[in-house]
XYZ file of C-alpha atoms in Angstrom:
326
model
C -10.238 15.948 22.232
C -6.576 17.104 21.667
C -3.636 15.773 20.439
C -1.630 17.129 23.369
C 2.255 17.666 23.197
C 3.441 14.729 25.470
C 4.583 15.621 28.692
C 6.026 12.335 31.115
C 6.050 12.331 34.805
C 6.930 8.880 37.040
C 8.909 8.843 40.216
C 11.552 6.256 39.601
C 12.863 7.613 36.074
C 16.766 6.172 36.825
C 17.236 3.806 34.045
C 14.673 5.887 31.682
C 16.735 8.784 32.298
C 19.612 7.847 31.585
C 18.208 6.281 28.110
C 16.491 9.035 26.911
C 19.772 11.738 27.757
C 21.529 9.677 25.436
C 18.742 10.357 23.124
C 18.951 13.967 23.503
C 22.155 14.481 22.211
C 20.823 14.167 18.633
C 17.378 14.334 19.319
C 17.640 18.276 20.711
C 15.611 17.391 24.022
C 16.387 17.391 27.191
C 15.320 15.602 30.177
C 14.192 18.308 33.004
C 14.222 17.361 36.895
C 10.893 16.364 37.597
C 10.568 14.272 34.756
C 8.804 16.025 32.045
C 9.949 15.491 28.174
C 10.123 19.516 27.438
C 11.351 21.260 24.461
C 14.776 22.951 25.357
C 15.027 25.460 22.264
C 18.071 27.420 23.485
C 20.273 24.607 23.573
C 19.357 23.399 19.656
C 22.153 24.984 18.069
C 20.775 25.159 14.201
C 16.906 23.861 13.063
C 16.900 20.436 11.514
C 16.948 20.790 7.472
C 13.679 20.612 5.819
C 15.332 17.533 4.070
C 14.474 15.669 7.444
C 10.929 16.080 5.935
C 11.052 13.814 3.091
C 12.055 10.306 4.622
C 8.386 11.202 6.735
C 6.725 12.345 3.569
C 7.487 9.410 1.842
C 6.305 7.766 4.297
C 2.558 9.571 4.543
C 1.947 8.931 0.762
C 3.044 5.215 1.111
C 1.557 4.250 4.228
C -2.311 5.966 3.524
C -1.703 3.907 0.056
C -1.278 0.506 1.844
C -4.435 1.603 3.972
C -6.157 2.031 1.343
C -5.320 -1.328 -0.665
C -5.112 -3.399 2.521
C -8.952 -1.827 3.349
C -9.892 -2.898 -0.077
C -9.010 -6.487 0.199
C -10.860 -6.027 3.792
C -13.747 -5.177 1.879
C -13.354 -8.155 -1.041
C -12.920 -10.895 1.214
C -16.373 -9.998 3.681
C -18.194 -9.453 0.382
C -16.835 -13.027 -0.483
C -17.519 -14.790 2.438
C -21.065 -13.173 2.196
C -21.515 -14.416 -1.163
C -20.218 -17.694 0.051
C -23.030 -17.569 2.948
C -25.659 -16.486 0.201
C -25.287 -19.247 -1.708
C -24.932 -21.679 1.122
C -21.663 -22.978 1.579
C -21.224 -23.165 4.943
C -17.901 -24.712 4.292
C -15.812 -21.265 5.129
C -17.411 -21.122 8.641
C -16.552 -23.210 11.438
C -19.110 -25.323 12.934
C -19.012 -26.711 16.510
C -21.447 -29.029 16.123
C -24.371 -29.653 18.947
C -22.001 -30.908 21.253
C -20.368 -27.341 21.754
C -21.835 -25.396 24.377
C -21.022 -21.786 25.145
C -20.072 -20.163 28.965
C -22.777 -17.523 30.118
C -20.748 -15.141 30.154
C -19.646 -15.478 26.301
C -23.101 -15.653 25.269
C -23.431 -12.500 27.495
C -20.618 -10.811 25.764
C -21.795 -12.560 21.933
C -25.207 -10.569 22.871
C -23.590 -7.443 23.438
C -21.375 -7.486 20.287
C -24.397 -8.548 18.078
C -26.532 -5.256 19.849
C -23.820 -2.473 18.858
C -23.697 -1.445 15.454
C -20.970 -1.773 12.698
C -19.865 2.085 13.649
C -20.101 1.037 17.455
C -17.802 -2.351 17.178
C -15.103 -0.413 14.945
C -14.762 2.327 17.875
C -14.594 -0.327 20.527
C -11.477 -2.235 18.665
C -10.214 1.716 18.331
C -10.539 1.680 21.917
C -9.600 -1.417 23.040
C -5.961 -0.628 21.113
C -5.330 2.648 22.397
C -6.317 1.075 26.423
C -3.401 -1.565 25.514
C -1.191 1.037 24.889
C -2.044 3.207 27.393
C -1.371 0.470 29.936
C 2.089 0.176 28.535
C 2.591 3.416 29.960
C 2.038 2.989 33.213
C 5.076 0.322 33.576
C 8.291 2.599 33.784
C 10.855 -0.093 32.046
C 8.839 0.449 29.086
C 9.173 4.453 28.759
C 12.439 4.011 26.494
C 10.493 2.289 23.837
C 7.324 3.900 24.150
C 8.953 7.252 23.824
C 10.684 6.068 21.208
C 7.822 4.728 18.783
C 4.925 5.741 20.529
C 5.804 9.847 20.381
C 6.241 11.502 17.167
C 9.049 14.206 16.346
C 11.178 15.010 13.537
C 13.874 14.965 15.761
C 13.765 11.782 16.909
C 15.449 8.852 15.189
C 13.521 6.639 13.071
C 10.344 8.986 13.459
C 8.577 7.615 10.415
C 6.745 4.895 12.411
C 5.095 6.750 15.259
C 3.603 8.630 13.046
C 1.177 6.323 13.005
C 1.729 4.629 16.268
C 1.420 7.675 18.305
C -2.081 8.119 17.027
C -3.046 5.197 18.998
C -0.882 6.635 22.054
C -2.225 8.487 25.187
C -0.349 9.252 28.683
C -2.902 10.939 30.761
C -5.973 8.936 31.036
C -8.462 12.132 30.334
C -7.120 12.465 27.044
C -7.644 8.908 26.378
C -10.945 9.220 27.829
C -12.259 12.232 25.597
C -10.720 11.488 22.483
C -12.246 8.101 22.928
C -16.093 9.359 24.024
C -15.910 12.036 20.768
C -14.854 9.002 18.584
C -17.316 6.790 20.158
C -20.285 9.603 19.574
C -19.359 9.851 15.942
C -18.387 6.306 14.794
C -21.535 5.442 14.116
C -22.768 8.294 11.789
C -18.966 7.719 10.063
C -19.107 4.026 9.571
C -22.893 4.271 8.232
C -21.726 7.241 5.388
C -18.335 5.743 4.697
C -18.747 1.948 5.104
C -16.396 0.734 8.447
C -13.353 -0.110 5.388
C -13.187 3.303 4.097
C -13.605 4.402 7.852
C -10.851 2.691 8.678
C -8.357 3.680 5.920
C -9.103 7.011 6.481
C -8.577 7.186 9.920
C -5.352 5.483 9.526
C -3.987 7.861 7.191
C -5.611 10.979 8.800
C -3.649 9.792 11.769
C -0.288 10.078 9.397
C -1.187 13.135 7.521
C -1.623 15.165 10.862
C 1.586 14.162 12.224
C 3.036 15.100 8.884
C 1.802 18.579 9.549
C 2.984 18.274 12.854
C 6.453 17.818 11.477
C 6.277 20.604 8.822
C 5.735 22.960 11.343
C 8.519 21.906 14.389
C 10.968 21.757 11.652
C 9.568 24.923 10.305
C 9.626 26.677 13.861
C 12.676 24.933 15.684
C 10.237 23.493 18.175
C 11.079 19.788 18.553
C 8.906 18.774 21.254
C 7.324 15.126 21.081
C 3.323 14.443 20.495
C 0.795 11.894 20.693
C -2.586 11.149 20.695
C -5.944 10.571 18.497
C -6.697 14.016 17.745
C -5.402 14.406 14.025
C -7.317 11.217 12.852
C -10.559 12.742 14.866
C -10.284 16.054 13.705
C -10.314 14.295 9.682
C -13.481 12.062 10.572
C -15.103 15.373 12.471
C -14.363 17.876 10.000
C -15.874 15.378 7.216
C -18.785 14.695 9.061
C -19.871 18.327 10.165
C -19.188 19.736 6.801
C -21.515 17.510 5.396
C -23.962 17.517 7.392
C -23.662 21.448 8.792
C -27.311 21.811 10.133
C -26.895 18.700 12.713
C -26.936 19.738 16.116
C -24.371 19.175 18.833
C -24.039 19.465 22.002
C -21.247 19.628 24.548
C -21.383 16.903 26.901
C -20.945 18.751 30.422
C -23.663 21.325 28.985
C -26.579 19.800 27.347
C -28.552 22.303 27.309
C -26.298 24.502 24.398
C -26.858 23.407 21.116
C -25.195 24.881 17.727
C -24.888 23.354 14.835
C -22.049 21.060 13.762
C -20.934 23.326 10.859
C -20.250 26.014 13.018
C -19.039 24.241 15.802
C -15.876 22.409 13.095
C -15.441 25.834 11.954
C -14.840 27.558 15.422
C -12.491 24.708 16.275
C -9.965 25.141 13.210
C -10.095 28.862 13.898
C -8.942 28.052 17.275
C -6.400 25.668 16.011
C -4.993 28.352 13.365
C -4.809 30.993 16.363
C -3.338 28.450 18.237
C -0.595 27.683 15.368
C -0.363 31.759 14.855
C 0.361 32.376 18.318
C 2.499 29.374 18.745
C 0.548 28.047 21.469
C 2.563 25.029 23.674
C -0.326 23.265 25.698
C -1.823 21.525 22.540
C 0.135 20.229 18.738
C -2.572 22.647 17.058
C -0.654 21.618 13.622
C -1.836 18.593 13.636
C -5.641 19.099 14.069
C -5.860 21.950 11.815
C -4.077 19.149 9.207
C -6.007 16.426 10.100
C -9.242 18.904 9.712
C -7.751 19.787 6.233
C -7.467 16.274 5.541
C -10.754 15.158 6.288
C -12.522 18.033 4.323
C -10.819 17.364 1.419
C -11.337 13.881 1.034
C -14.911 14.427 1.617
C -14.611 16.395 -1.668
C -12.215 14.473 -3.583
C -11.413 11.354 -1.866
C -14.373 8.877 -2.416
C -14.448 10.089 -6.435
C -10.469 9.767 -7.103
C -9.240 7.221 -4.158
C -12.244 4.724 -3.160
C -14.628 5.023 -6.285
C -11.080 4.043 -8.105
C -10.188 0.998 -6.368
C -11.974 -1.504 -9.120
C -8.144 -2.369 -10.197
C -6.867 -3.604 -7.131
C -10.561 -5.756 -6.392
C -9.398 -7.807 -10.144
C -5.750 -7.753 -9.123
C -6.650 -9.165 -5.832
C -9.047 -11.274 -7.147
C -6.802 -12.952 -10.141
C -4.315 -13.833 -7.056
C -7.002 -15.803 -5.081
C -8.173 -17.370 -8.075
C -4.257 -18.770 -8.884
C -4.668 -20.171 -5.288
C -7.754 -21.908 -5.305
């Protein structure tokens, strides 16, 4: 579970190459021989101007807003069609009548879904994203744009976007694979605390609040190199999770037979981030889980009380607007 500093290889990289070195002339990478996307710090010249930082800052506050309200409608229109079921109109639900018969193999798959719980079915659409996008990777005439909105750097033009999108972005398939098993194992303790809306705003943002710390610290170091992966919005729901419920025990998957408990285990992990940071560590973008760690702790303190216990405003705005329709 890492949010690993993106490193490319493919054997026919002709036309990507030749994209991406056109890149690099204002982006301050370079494009090495064997095809890896590597930090080149002794050509950058001068470090980008921490006024590079606000266009993405902007962007952080803005974007975990919209999660937020867009979650919040989420929420208003499954209590309404609830309601709607309550009471017995049927007339919001589509009805195939007798005549409609299912395949096996979608009442198979119905079964399935109806087995997993709410926590379960958000990580599988999680999932199910980040395996779409991680397919796109393995065709090369797509490397231009996926490095381009699927990698996050300050350095990069137009980097306010895969902020977000690289959180849903993995190259190697065992970082896709881990990231994916830890949010599978703790999806369903998440949803059940948080509800899967507030889940799923703050994962969203946590994803865009860890790159932003990401960014703070290449443009505060000079290190420009690109990142991607789930770790920063992991590390939020995690750190959340373990601080507030420190006495649960966890084990490590490849040795089940060592258990310590999960407030120890989130606390030895940001240590190791902030040594990581400290020591300016290359394999893994240790910024962004020690922000997205950050993030997640402090909205367990603060966040349901000032963000999600406050959202009774945009439940009557929403609601006045539905009313005009109907």
């Amino acid at each position: 579970m890492q949010r690993k500093l993106c490193q490319l290889r493919c054997s026919n990289f002709t036309s990507f190459s030749k994209t991406f070195i056109r890149q690099s002339k204002d982006s301050k990478f370079s494009l090495r021989n064997d095809g890896n996307i590597n930090e080149v710090s002794e050509v950058v010249t001068s470090r980008l101007s921490p006024k590079c930082l606000i266009k993405p800052f902007i962007f952080t506050v803005s974007f975990s807003g919209c999660c937020f309200v867009a979650t919040t409608i989420w929420q208003y229109e499954e209590m309404r069609k609830f309601a709607h079921h309550f009471m017995g109109n049927r007339s919001l639900f589509k009805s195939y009548g007798p005549e409609f018969k299912r395949s096996e193999f979608r009442r198979q798959i119905n079964a399935w879904w109806n087995r997993q719980s709410e926590g379960q079915k958000v990580a599988i659409a999680i999932f199910g994203i980040n395996l779409c996008v991680f397919l796109l990777w393995r065709i090369p005439a797509f490397y231009p744009f996926m490095t381009q909105y699927f990698c996050a750097s300050p350095a990069l033009k137009g980097s306010c976007l895969p902020m977000f999108l690289s959180t849903f972005s993995h190259y190697s398939f065992f970082h896709l694979a881990i990231n994916m098993y830890v949010l599978y194992s703790f999806s369903s303790g998440a949803v059940s605390f948080y509800g899967k809306e507030q889940f799923v705003a703050m994962y969203c943002s946590a994803g865009v609040v860890s790159s932003f710390a990401s960014y703070v610290f290449k443009v505060a170091s000079g290190r420009f190199v690109t990142s991607l992966g789930a770790s920063g919005a992991l590390m939020a729901i995690l750190s959340s999770m373990c601080f507030q419920f420190p006495t649960t025990p966890l084990q490590i998957v490849f040795l089940p037979f060592f258990t310590f408990s999960a407030g120890n285990a989130i606390k030895a992990v940001m240590a190791l981030d902030l040594v990581g940071l400290l020591a300016k560590w290359r394999l893994f973008d240790h910024a962004a889980h020690l922000g997205g760690a950050i993030y997640g702790l402090l909205y367990l303190i603060y966040g349901q009380d000032y963000i999600w216990n406050k959202r009774e405003f945009i439940f009557t705005w929403y609601h006045n607007i539905r009313d005009k329709k109907e």
